[in-house]
Structure formats: structure tokens, C-alpha cells
């Protein structure tokens, strides 16, 4: 365009972001790395401890291994469940029937209401003696467990409840618009060749939406690390024991309950590394696998 | 013909079951907000109260600080929505309409920062706001909005890209400078994206739980999300009746907004997936 190349005008418009990025994003990331090499309780000045936060974290018998295990289980399975659920609901919304608009209203509704309110009602619904979930199970002759208080079950309950979070709704809408863009002729051609519904799904639908599939996989993974807090903290507060203590909760507890700023920052650095690795890995893989022609 | 009808019934059945699964918790909150406390202990649990009992709401107004929480939530919504509309719309402008050194690099950073979890930056941010003396005020929750949220910059940029470049050129020939082009051409044509981001920002700050939990301590400054959580914690026994009434009050406004601005919400949410 005709604006002069050396002009500072564009940078003036960018100024709010430049300041915001420096103060609230770039600066804090660097600061987190620096603080991770210190011991700091906010009462006394920070002391330099080198790598000892990381050494403590990864030493044998450290509780961090438990946190890491819980985080990875939650991450992997919540992504699988939310990906399947959002793709399934998006496929339902693409059926050739009337009234999909009304159904989509209900499918996306949980995404717009406060998650904290939903966590209250989940506690009622999953109550051992009085909850509706165990009542339904009792109708088919099963005795329901104490879902949120059982250390083997609690993690699975919160993993499944991820289908009610905003990011699952977002993934559904993104899948939905991707599905609407798959050329109809492809299906018609396949039908002439005698393909059945399953064939059409794996041979046409999946390849056509594969870029979006990978996009959702990356954002879903990162969101599961992020949104997990507002779901898990009110529901179980990381318990029972540490059964649902994912990394976001552990950072919160260490930083703002125990005031171990150095240790919490070391965890934040690990979280940042996991996130960065996931994005890089998935984008690499997507280049290999994804069909971009559709 | 018969099999087609069967398939259709089956489709509606599956779609209906999914709708019930997704909407059931919301429905349960609303109907149980009209139950007296004693009915929360009845077995089997029933969706509907034995009769409509409005006492929960009057008790809630008397026993909780719901009006204060509501006021605080509204302050956060107005501050953040104004802030991000103002700053993000301006920041996105050169990214969409100008050519300059480092543009793609900067846009790349903005995209990358959308991926950084809040938990990575929260400790340094907390220390920074502590340094400023801003803890336990609204400032750490509102001021950052005036410095452009990456997600909203992205949405504005994508929208500006759809406005024909010829309009800028014509205005330039008429002697408009870049600010006049922005203010007289881009902004008036961008009404839909202003509405979309306004709505999404309002819903986000109505629901936001984590950052107020970190930065606010005083009961009188808590928004509804954190306020309802502390309300559930400070009771000697959990008052499910009052908590469900409070949750209903928290659910209705975003649902109404969603009902009337659904098109804008869907458009904004979907745009993230299109690169």
C-alpha cells in the first residue's frame, strides 16, 4: 500500500499491544523462568537456588510425579472425550433433518453459562445417596459409587464432565462449520459408487476436515490444561488426596496458598514447555497427514 | 419409504437424547431453585419441586451479598468490554490494512500467545500487580483489557480483511489519513464484529472464575462467580436451596443474551478455527 515503508504510523497503532505484551505476556514468561531459579516466600527477599526447584520436582518419590501423571491422564483422556463428543454432536447437527438449529441451541448452551454454577449442580447429581446419577443406576439394579469422593473415580468424572465446558462447545461449532463446507458432490459421487455411511465418513468426511481436526486437537489440548481449573477446583479441589490435582491446581496451591513462588514458577515453566511441545509436535504431524485440498 | 421414516425417527431420538444430556444440568439448577431445602434430601430425587417455592430467592437476597457480587460483575464486564473493543480494534487495524516491516512476525506472536495457558504467566503477573499496589482492587482485572487481548485482535483482524481495500484507496485519494480511514470507513463497516466481541467479552467476564479468585480477597469486591463459590464455602451446612437460586440468577442473563445474539456468538467462536 501507499503508506511509506519507514513510517512509524503502523507501530503507533500497535502500541497498546506492544505495552500489553511486554507487561502481561512476554515479560511474565521471562520472569517465570527467572523466578523458577529462586526460592521466594514473598515475606523475605528471593534467594537464588539454581536448578534445585527442578531437581526437587523430578527427584524420586517427589509428589510432582503424581501431579504430572494426573495431568497427563486428564489431558489425554479429556482431549479424546471432548474431540469425540464435539465431532459427534457436530455430525448430528449436519443430519439432513429439520430443526437442527433448535438442537444446536441446546448443545451449545452449557458453554455460555458459568461453569461454577454447573459444578454446584454436578455435586448434587453425583451425590452418592441422593444424586440422580446413582438413582438412574439403581433402576437397572446397580449400586452407584461415591463418584467425586472415590480416588479411583473422581479423575474420570471430571474428565467426562469436560463435555460441558466452553472449549468443547467451541470445538463443536468449528467442526460444524467445517462439515458444512465439505463439497456435497463428493458424497453424491461416493453414493453412486455404492459407499455406505461408514465408508463415506472415513473416506470423505475425515480427510476433508483433517486441518480442522488438527486445529481442534492442538487447541483442545492446551485448553484442557487451562480450563481444567474452573471445573476441577470447585468440584474436588484436587482431591480426594491428590487424585485430581492437575498441574494448574498445583501451581495455584503452591503459589497462592503455600507462597512457594519459585517452585510454582518452575511448574509453570514445565507447563509452558509441555504446551509449546504439543503445538510444535501436532503442527509437524499435521503437515504430514493433513489433506489440504478440501 | 418405511425404512426412511425409521431412520428419521432414530436420528431425532439420538439428537434428542444428546440435547437432554447437555441441557439437563441447567434445567436441574433452575427447577431445584424452587425446592425447599428439605426436598434436596428426598429420595428418589425429582426434577420438579412439589410446588413452586419462591422463599429461596427472598432468603438469598437477605443472606448473601448477591447484589454486591452482581454490581462487581457488571463493573468487570463494562470495563473489560470497553477496554478490549477500544484497544483491540485499533491494534488489529495495521495488521489487516497496512504493510510494514515485521507485520507477519508480530501477527505470528499474537497467534502464538493465544495458546499460552494463563497459569504460565499468573505468578509474575501477581507479583507485578503487587508491586503496583493493585491487589484486591479491580485494576488487575480491567487494566490489561486496554492493552488488547490477542484473541480479540485476531477476530478484528479477520473481519477487517473482508472489507474491500478499494475503499481505503478511494478515501486516500480524497485526502484522508490513516486514522480518518480507520474512523470513517473501517469502524462503521465493522459493526458486526464489535457486537460479536462485545457479547463474547460480556459472557466471558460474567463467567470468569480464576483471575478474580487470584486478585480479589475482599467479599465486597468479589464478582458473582467467585462470590457464589465463597458463599457455598462459608455456610455451616451447604444451603443447596440458596445456592441453586443463586446459580439460576447466574445462568439466566447469559442464556438470554445467547438467545438474542446467537448468530454473533456462533460467528465469533467459529472464526477462531478458520485461518
XYZ file of C-alpha atoms in Angstrom:
569
model
C 0.000 0.000 0.000
C 0.935 3.592 -0.371
C 1.933 4.221 3.237
C 5.664 4.843 3.414
C 7.665 1.799 4.351
C 9.704 3.504 7.058
C 6.608 5.121 8.543
C 6.176 4.653 12.283
C 2.418 5.005 11.917
C 1.641 1.252 11.987
C 3.660 0.847 15.159
C 1.715 3.649 16.838
C -1.493 1.673 16.294
C 0.239 -1.401 17.680
C 1.449 0.439 20.759
C -1.275 -0.793 23.146
C -0.491 -4.379 22.223
C 3.278 -3.834 22.461
C 2.878 -2.481 26.000
C 0.367 -5.184 26.930
C 2.542 -7.950 25.519
C 5.619 -6.694 27.369
C 3.876 -6.252 30.716
C 1.389 -9.107 30.781
C 2.747 -11.831 28.483
C 6.341 -11.710 27.237
C 7.753 -10.143 30.385
C 5.941 -12.594 32.697
C 7.131 -15.610 30.675
C 10.750 -14.491 31.073
C 10.107 -13.560 34.709
C 8.620 -17.016 35.372
C 11.814 -18.618 34.064
C 13.984 -16.368 36.250
C 11.831 -16.869 39.361
C 11.936 -20.638 38.818
C 15.618 -20.496 39.814
C 14.808 -18.865 43.151
C 13.228 -19.633 46.477
C 10.732 -16.912 47.340
C 8.009 -16.848 50.003
C 7.109 -13.149 49.462
C 7.977 -12.367 53.111
C 11.728 -12.465 52.705
C 13.639 -11.444 49.547
C 14.111 -14.166 46.923
C 17.268 -16.263 47.092
C 18.977 -17.817 44.081
C 18.846 -21.602 44.283
C 19.841 -22.564 40.752
C 18.174 -25.678 39.450
C 17.152 -27.035 42.821
C 13.402 -26.436 42.257
C 13.590 -28.607 39.160
C 15.827 -31.175 40.863
C 13.342 -31.435 43.732
C 10.456 -31.768 41.305
C 11.992 -34.645 39.401
C 13.671 -36.436 42.301
C 12.486 -39.955 43.044
C 9.443 -40.028 45.308
C 8.625 -36.373 44.676
C 4.896 -35.603 44.676
C 5.385 -33.856 41.356
C 5.402 -37.235 39.617
C 1.862 -37.793 40.900
C 0.812 -34.355 39.649
C 2.387 -34.991 36.267
C 0.701 -38.375 35.940
C -2.718 -36.958 36.856
C -2.194 -34.040 34.463
C -1.242 -36.267 31.533
C -4.092 -38.730 32.131
C -6.550 -35.859 32.369
C -5.105 -34.139 29.315
C -5.059 -37.193 27.059
C -8.481 -38.502 28.007
C -10.269 -35.172 28.194
C -8.984 -34.405 24.699
C -10.132 -37.790 23.395
C -13.547 -37.432 25.027
C -14.136 -33.809 24.038
C -12.906 -34.404 20.472
C -15.219 -37.413 20.043
C -18.142 -35.641 21.685
C -17.770 -32.401 19.723
C -17.350 -34.241 16.422
C -20.324 -36.469 17.237
C -22.573 -33.517 18.111
C -21.379 -31.606 15.036
C -22.251 -34.624 12.874
C -25.702 -34.726 14.460
C -26.170 -31.067 13.558
C -25.305 -31.908 9.955
C -28.007 -34.539 9.525
C -30.396 -33.793 6.715
C -33.355 -33.223 9.037
C -35.358 -30.210 10.082
C -34.811 -28.377 13.334
C -31.041 -28.753 13.738
C -30.952 -25.065 14.730
C -33.014 -25.751 17.845
C -30.830 -28.717 18.783
C -27.654 -26.687 18.340
C -29.079 -24.105 20.751
C -29.217 -26.745 23.476
C -25.873 -28.329 22.578
C -24.014 -25.045 22.961
C -25.999 -23.742 25.965
C -23.676 -25.123 28.695
C -20.784 -23.246 27.054
C -22.303 -19.828 27.750
C -23.298 -20.279 31.407
C -20.875 -20.036 34.360
C -19.009 -23.278 34.878
C -19.069 -22.626 38.627
C -22.879 -22.951 38.640
C -22.624 -26.233 36.760
C -20.094 -27.537 39.296
C -22.657 -26.910 42.056
C -25.312 -28.965 40.329
C -22.806 -31.704 39.412
C -22.165 -32.128 43.133
C -25.891 -32.711 43.626
C -26.232 -35.022 40.648
C -23.227 -37.168 41.570
C -24.066 -37.386 45.274
C -23.789 -40.998 46.485
C -27.080 -41.344 48.364
C -29.334 -38.690 46.864
C -27.938 -37.997 43.394
C -29.862 -38.536 40.198
C -26.970 -40.434 38.586
C -26.963 -43.173 41.198
C -30.765 -43.224 41.209
C -30.744 -43.999 37.483
C -28.145 -46.696 38.085
C -30.300 -48.189 40.842
C -33.165 -48.523 38.350
C -31.061 -51.009 36.406
C -30.030 -52.735 39.625
C -26.573 -51.227 40.079
C -25.287 -49.649 43.234
C -23.628 -46.350 42.328
C -20.310 -45.356 43.882
C -19.399 -42.100 45.611
C -18.213 -40.572 42.351
C -16.389 -37.461 43.487
C -15.024 -38.887 46.735
C -13.598 -42.098 45.288
C -9.921 -41.627 44.465
C -10.102 -44.054 41.543
C -13.215 -42.478 40.011
C -13.001 -38.726 40.650
C -10.487 -38.094 37.873
C -12.685 -39.914 35.350
C -15.758 -37.989 36.410
C -14.090 -34.597 35.891
C -12.623 -35.833 32.602
C -16.064 -36.719 31.264
C -17.613 -33.503 32.603
C -15.304 -31.606 30.223
C -18.045 -32.034 27.613
C -19.881 -29.188 29.371
C -17.021 -26.682 29.104
C -16.799 -23.769 26.726
C -13.956 -25.272 24.734
C -15.959 -28.386 23.843
C -18.756 -26.150 22.573
C -16.235 -24.168 20.586
C -14.799 -27.350 19.060
C -18.314 -28.447 18.119
C -19.051 -25.179 16.303
C -15.705 -25.321 14.494
C -16.333 -28.928 13.429
C -19.865 -27.956 12.438
C -18.741 -25.209 10.068
C -16.003 -27.465 8.652
C -18.543 -30.208 7.939
C -20.839 -27.727 6.186
C -18.008 -26.897 3.788
C -17.371 -30.453 2.611
C -18.477 -30.434 -1.051
C -21.791 -32.254 -1.466
C -20.660 -33.664 -4.833
C -18.089 -35.846 -3.076
C -20.832 -37.646 -1.166
C -23.035 -37.938 -4.230
C -20.178 -39.444 -6.234
C -19.461 -41.905 -3.421
C -23.127 -42.872 -3.234
C -23.108 -43.685 -6.929
C -20.081 -45.893 -6.265
C -22.141 -47.664 -3.603
C -20.330 -46.377 -0.497
C -22.136 -46.822 2.822
C -22.288 -44.269 5.645
C -19.218 -45.620 7.458
C -17.177 -45.602 4.248
C -18.250 -42.075 3.460
C -17.281 -40.909 6.949
C -13.755 -42.322 6.876
C -13.018 -41.839 3.170
C -14.541 -38.398 2.622
C -15.528 -36.595 5.814
C -12.401 -37.229 7.875
C -9.870 -36.356 5.141
C -11.858 -33.236 4.209
C -11.969 -31.876 7.740
C -8.457 -33.026 8.717
C -6.941 -29.494 9.003
C -9.744 -28.555 11.388
C -9.320 -31.854 13.195
C -5.709 -30.990 13.959
C -6.542 -27.420 14.846
C -9.071 -28.673 17.401
C -6.601 -31.232 18.701
C -3.993 -28.557 19.450
C -6.352 -26.023 20.980
C -8.250 -28.750 22.812
C -5.037 -29.983 24.406
C -3.991 -26.541 25.532
C -7.475 -25.654 26.708
C -7.671 -28.830 28.759
C -4.595 -27.652 30.671
C -6.165 -24.235 31.143
C -9.924 -24.636 31.631
C -9.408 -27.623 33.908
C -9.028 -25.290 36.886
C -12.518 -23.778 36.846
C -14.012 -27.268 36.585
C -11.846 -29.262 38.990
C -11.098 -26.760 41.730
C -14.733 -26.125 42.763
C -15.673 -29.794 42.294
C -12.914 -31.662 44.118
C -10.221 -29.056 44.970
C -7.720 -31.633 43.677
C -8.964 -34.396 45.959
C -9.618 -36.900 47.252
C -5.982 -36.950 48.277
C -4.296 -35.788 45.096
C -6.419 -37.830 42.726
C -7.454 -34.812 40.654
C -4.565 -32.481 41.423
C -3.719 -31.389 37.865
C -0.841 -29.007 37.287
C -2.949 -25.860 37.100
C -4.326 -26.593 40.585
C -0.892 -27.393 41.895
C 0.516 -24.103 40.588
C -2.378 -22.291 42.267
C -1.898 -24.080 45.581
C 1.874 -23.648 45.631
C 1.829 -20.008 44.580
C -1.211 -18.644 46.366
C -1.771 -20.960 49.328
C 1.770 -22.052 50.260
C 3.528 -18.982 48.795
C 6.234 -21.056 47.139
C 6.701 -18.663 44.226
C 9.918 -20.269 42.979
C 8.520 -23.797 42.933
C 5.225 -22.676 41.348
C 7.190 -20.858 38.635
C 9.247 -23.969 37.979
C 5.967 -25.819 37.427
C 4.779 -23.011 35.156
C 7.944 -23.403 33.091
C 7.253 -27.132 32.732
C 3.655 -26.378 31.741
C 4.867 -23.863 29.181
C 7.299 -26.443 27.785
C 4.534 -29.068 27.527
C 2.265 -26.590 25.729
C 4.972 -25.486 23.316
C 5.972 -29.065 22.562
C 2.371 -30.118 21.941
C 1.778 -27.281 19.488
C 5.026 -27.922 17.618
C 4.570 -31.692 17.507
C 0.989 -31.525 16.352
C 1.692 -28.931 13.675
C 4.588 -31.061 12.419
C 2.438 -34.167 12.268
C -0.422 -32.279 10.681
C 1.815 -31.265 7.761
C 2.413 -34.946 7.049
C -1.106 -36.252 7.429
C -3.488 -33.490 6.619
C -5.224 -33.155 3.267
C -5.416 -29.501 2.442
C -7.165 -29.658 -0.949
C -10.670 -29.824 0.509
C -40.344 -45.360 2.484
C -40.803 -47.170 5.761
C -37.066 -47.547 6.436
C -36.532 -43.852 5.702
C -39.109 -42.969 8.299
C -37.450 -45.294 10.805
C -34.061 -43.678 10.163
C -35.577 -40.252 10.662
C -37.130 -41.247 13.982
C -33.825 -42.742 15.078
C -31.971 -39.543 14.135
C -34.350 -37.393 16.150
C -34.122 -39.816 19.048
C -30.314 -39.577 19.215
C -30.361 -35.799 18.759
C -32.974 -35.507 21.482
C -31.029 -37.640 23.953
C -27.897 -35.534 23.374
C -29.926 -32.347 23.871
C -31.214 -33.720 27.175
C -27.694 -34.673 28.301
C -26.370 -31.208 27.505
C -29.269 -29.223 28.914
C -30.101 -31.367 31.923
C -27.722 -29.694 34.441
C -29.077 -26.253 33.539
C -32.650 -27.484 33.843
C -31.875 -29.147 37.180
C -30.456 -25.900 38.570
C -33.491 -23.886 37.539
C -36.172 -26.325 38.737
C -34.431 -27.114 42.014
C -34.113 -23.415 42.820
C -37.836 -23.613 43.601
C -37.467 -26.520 46.049
C -37.406 -26.029 49.805
C -34.170 -27.318 51.394
C -35.912 -30.421 52.715
C -36.694 -31.631 49.207
C -32.988 -31.790 48.379
C -32.842 -34.704 50.810
C -35.773 -36.610 49.380
C -35.235 -39.864 47.544
C -35.714 -40.589 44.699
C -34.606 -37.136 43.545
C -37.217 -35.393 41.449
C -36.679 -32.861 38.725
C -39.618 -30.721 39.718
C -40.417 -29.267 43.144
C -43.601 -30.439 44.835
C -44.868 -26.879 44.499
C -43.276 -23.604 43.388
C -41.438 -22.258 46.386
C -40.115 -18.706 45.983
C -38.781 -18.332 49.506
C -35.258 -19.357 48.367
C -34.919 -16.156 46.413
C -36.004 -13.858 49.223
C -33.720 -15.743 51.620
C -30.868 -15.447 49.127
C -31.320 -11.689 48.903
C -31.290 -11.459 52.711
C -28.473 -13.885 53.484
C -25.953 -13.297 50.712
C -24.207 -10.347 49.145
C -25.639 -11.164 45.751
C -26.366 -7.545 44.806
C -22.798 -6.554 45.632
C -21.438 -9.510 43.640
C -23.715 -8.556 40.759
C -22.520 -4.941 40.833
C -18.886 -6.140 40.782
C -19.515 -8.470 37.863
C -21.118 -5.619 35.930
C -18.127 -3.360 36.633
C -15.784 -6.052 35.288
C -17.945 -6.575 32.197
C -18.212 -2.867 31.349
C -14.515 -2.176 31.985
C -13.222 -5.155 30.051
C -15.621 -4.854 27.144
C -14.951 -1.146 26.646
C -11.221 -1.702 27.056
C -10.889 -4.543 24.632
C -13.188 -3.037 21.978
C -11.172 0.164 22.051
C -7.672 -1.312 22.107
C -8.122 -4.476 20.027
C -9.969 -2.710 17.218
C -7.092 -0.224 16.889
C -4.295 -2.796 17.172
C -5.866 -5.042 14.523
C -6.105 -2.185 12.019
C -2.468 -2.010 10.785
C -2.248 -5.827 10.899
C -5.096 -6.074 8.408
C -4.671 -2.952 6.272
C -1.025 -1.838 6.187
C 2.273 -3.186 5.014
C 5.245 -2.677 7.272
C 8.318 -4.435 8.500
C 7.693 -7.248 10.949
C 3.934 -7.393 10.408
C 3.750 -11.119 9.855
C 6.163 -11.725 12.701
C 4.017 -9.677 15.092
C 0.857 -11.409 13.908
C 2.608 -14.726 14.469
C 3.416 -13.754 18.049
C -0.204 -12.728 18.610
C -1.395 -16.114 17.344
C 1.168 -17.922 19.491
C 0.205 -16.021 22.652
C -3.394 -17.175 22.198
C -2.012 -20.621 23.038
C -0.184 -19.732 26.261
C -2.044 -21.016 29.352
C -2.918 -18.391 31.973
C -1.063 -20.473 34.554
C 2.283 -19.818 32.898
C 2.080 -16.061 33.422
C -0.067 -15.793 36.555
C 2.705 -15.747 39.178
C 4.749 -12.912 37.590
C 1.517 -11.007 36.899
C 0.543 -11.356 40.542
C 3.967 -10.076 41.624
C 3.724 -7.165 39.183
C 0.302 -6.083 40.419
C 1.511 -6.498 43.988
C 4.344 -4.095 43.130
C 1.798 -1.622 41.724
C -0.300 -1.965 44.887
C -3.231 -3.192 42.791
C -4.037 -6.424 44.648
C -7.589 -6.612 45.963
C -8.795 -3.951 43.522
C -10.476 -4.234 40.113
C -7.405 -2.819 38.369
C -5.560 -6.104 37.598
C -8.793 -7.441 36.118
C -9.647 -4.415 33.974
C -6.473 -2.535 33.002
C -4.997 -5.354 30.830
C -8.108 -5.147 28.614
C -6.999 -1.681 27.476
C -3.821 -3.228 26.093
C -5.501 -5.525 23.555
C -6.305 -9.203 24.149
C -4.687 -11.355 21.395
C -7.874 -13.327 20.738
C -9.886 -10.183 20.071
C -7.140 -8.642 17.936
C -7.302 -11.801 15.845
C -11.085 -11.586 15.458
C -10.959 -7.893 14.452
C -8.137 -8.554 12.007
C -10.013 -11.382 10.314
C -13.062 -9.163 9.927
C -11.157 -6.124 8.583
C -9.640 -8.410 5.941
C -13.110 -8.902 4.440
C -13.614 -5.162 3.847
C -12.647 -4.244 0.243
C -9.273 -2.482 0.004
C -10.638 -0.163 -2.727
C -12.498 1.799 -0.072
C -9.215 2.729 1.615
C -7.679 3.692 -1.726
C -10.582 5.917 -2.641
C -10.532 7.630 0.732
C -6.803 8.153 0.406
C -7.282 9.912 -2.902
C -9.821 12.150 -1.181
C -7.049 13.100 1.234
C -7.893 11.010 4.281
C -5.038 9.974 6.555
C -4.859 6.504 8.074
C -6.741 7.464 11.219
C -9.565 9.014 9.198
C -9.762 5.873 7.073
C -9.988 3.807 10.242
C -12.531 6.015 11.928
C -14.757 6.883 8.964
C -14.619 3.691 6.902
C -13.376 0.675 8.829
C -15.180 1.227 12.137
C -18.656 1.957 10.675
C -18.400 -1.134 8.438
C -17.286 -3.333 11.341
C -20.416 -3.153 13.445
C -20.998 -6.936 13.440
C -17.561 -7.736 14.847
C -17.912 -5.039 17.523
C -21.173 -6.689 18.574
C -19.645 -10.181 18.458
C -16.676 -9.248 20.630
C -18.856 -7.176 22.941
C -21.141 -10.156 23.524
C -18.324 -12.711 23.864
C -16.432 -10.448 26.260
C -19.555 -9.883 28.373
C -20.233 -13.615 28.623
C -16.582 -14.342 29.358
C -16.439 -11.848 32.235
C -19.791 -12.921 33.588
C -18.318 -16.428 33.902
C -14.632 -15.781 34.630
C -13.567 -17.526 37.831
C -9.796 -17.928 38.029
C -8.369 -14.392 37.783
C -10.829 -12.817 40.267
C -10.048 -15.706 42.622
C -6.369 -14.737 42.489
C -6.588 -10.952 42.598
C -9.636 -10.267 44.817
C -9.832 -11.021 48.530
C -12.500 -8.697 49.908
C -16.006 -10.074 49.945
C -17.263 -6.672 48.783
C -15.210 -6.781 45.583
C -15.939 -10.346 44.500
C -17.851 -10.931 41.277
C -20.708 -13.466 41.125
C -18.512 -16.397 40.068
C -16.094 -16.183 42.979
C -18.765 -14.783 45.293
C -21.036 -17.776 44.760
C -18.085 -20.079 45.387
C -17.215 -18.410 48.681
C -20.926 -18.359 49.563
C -21.003 -22.140 49.104
C -17.939 -22.470 51.339
C -18.872 -20.205 54.234
C -22.112 -21.963 55.078
C -22.112 -24.306 58.032
C -24.094 -26.809 56.008
C -24.359 -26.331 52.255
C -27.598 -24.487 51.574
C -28.394 -26.133 48.257
C -31.676 -24.250 48.068
C -29.980 -20.849 48.194
C -27.093 -21.976 46.025
C -29.441 -23.177 43.286
C -31.376 -19.892 43.418
C -28.085 -18.020 43.088
C -26.999 -20.279 40.217
C -30.291 -19.665 38.454
C -29.715 -15.939 38.686
C -26.241 -16.508 37.248
C -27.487 -18.676 34.399
C -30.426 -16.619 33.143
C -28.623 -13.464 31.864
C -26.048 -15.247 29.647
C -28.819 -17.545 28.375
C -30.963 -14.549 27.403
C -28.003 -12.837 25.740
C -27.229 -16.098 23.932
C -30.832 -16.399 22.786
C -30.825 -12.963 21.174
C -27.277 -12.731 19.839
C -26.705 -16.348 18.924
C -25.711 -15.544 15.336
C -22.943 -13.193 16.504
C -21.660 -15.624 19.130
C -21.509 -18.533 16.698
C -19.742 -16.395 14.103
C -17.134 -15.200 16.585
C -16.479 -18.623 18.084
C -16.173 -20.274 14.679
C -13.771 -17.669 13.276
C -11.033 -18.996 15.543
C -10.975 -22.211 13.550
C -10.610 -20.563 10.145
C -7.095 -19.463 9.452
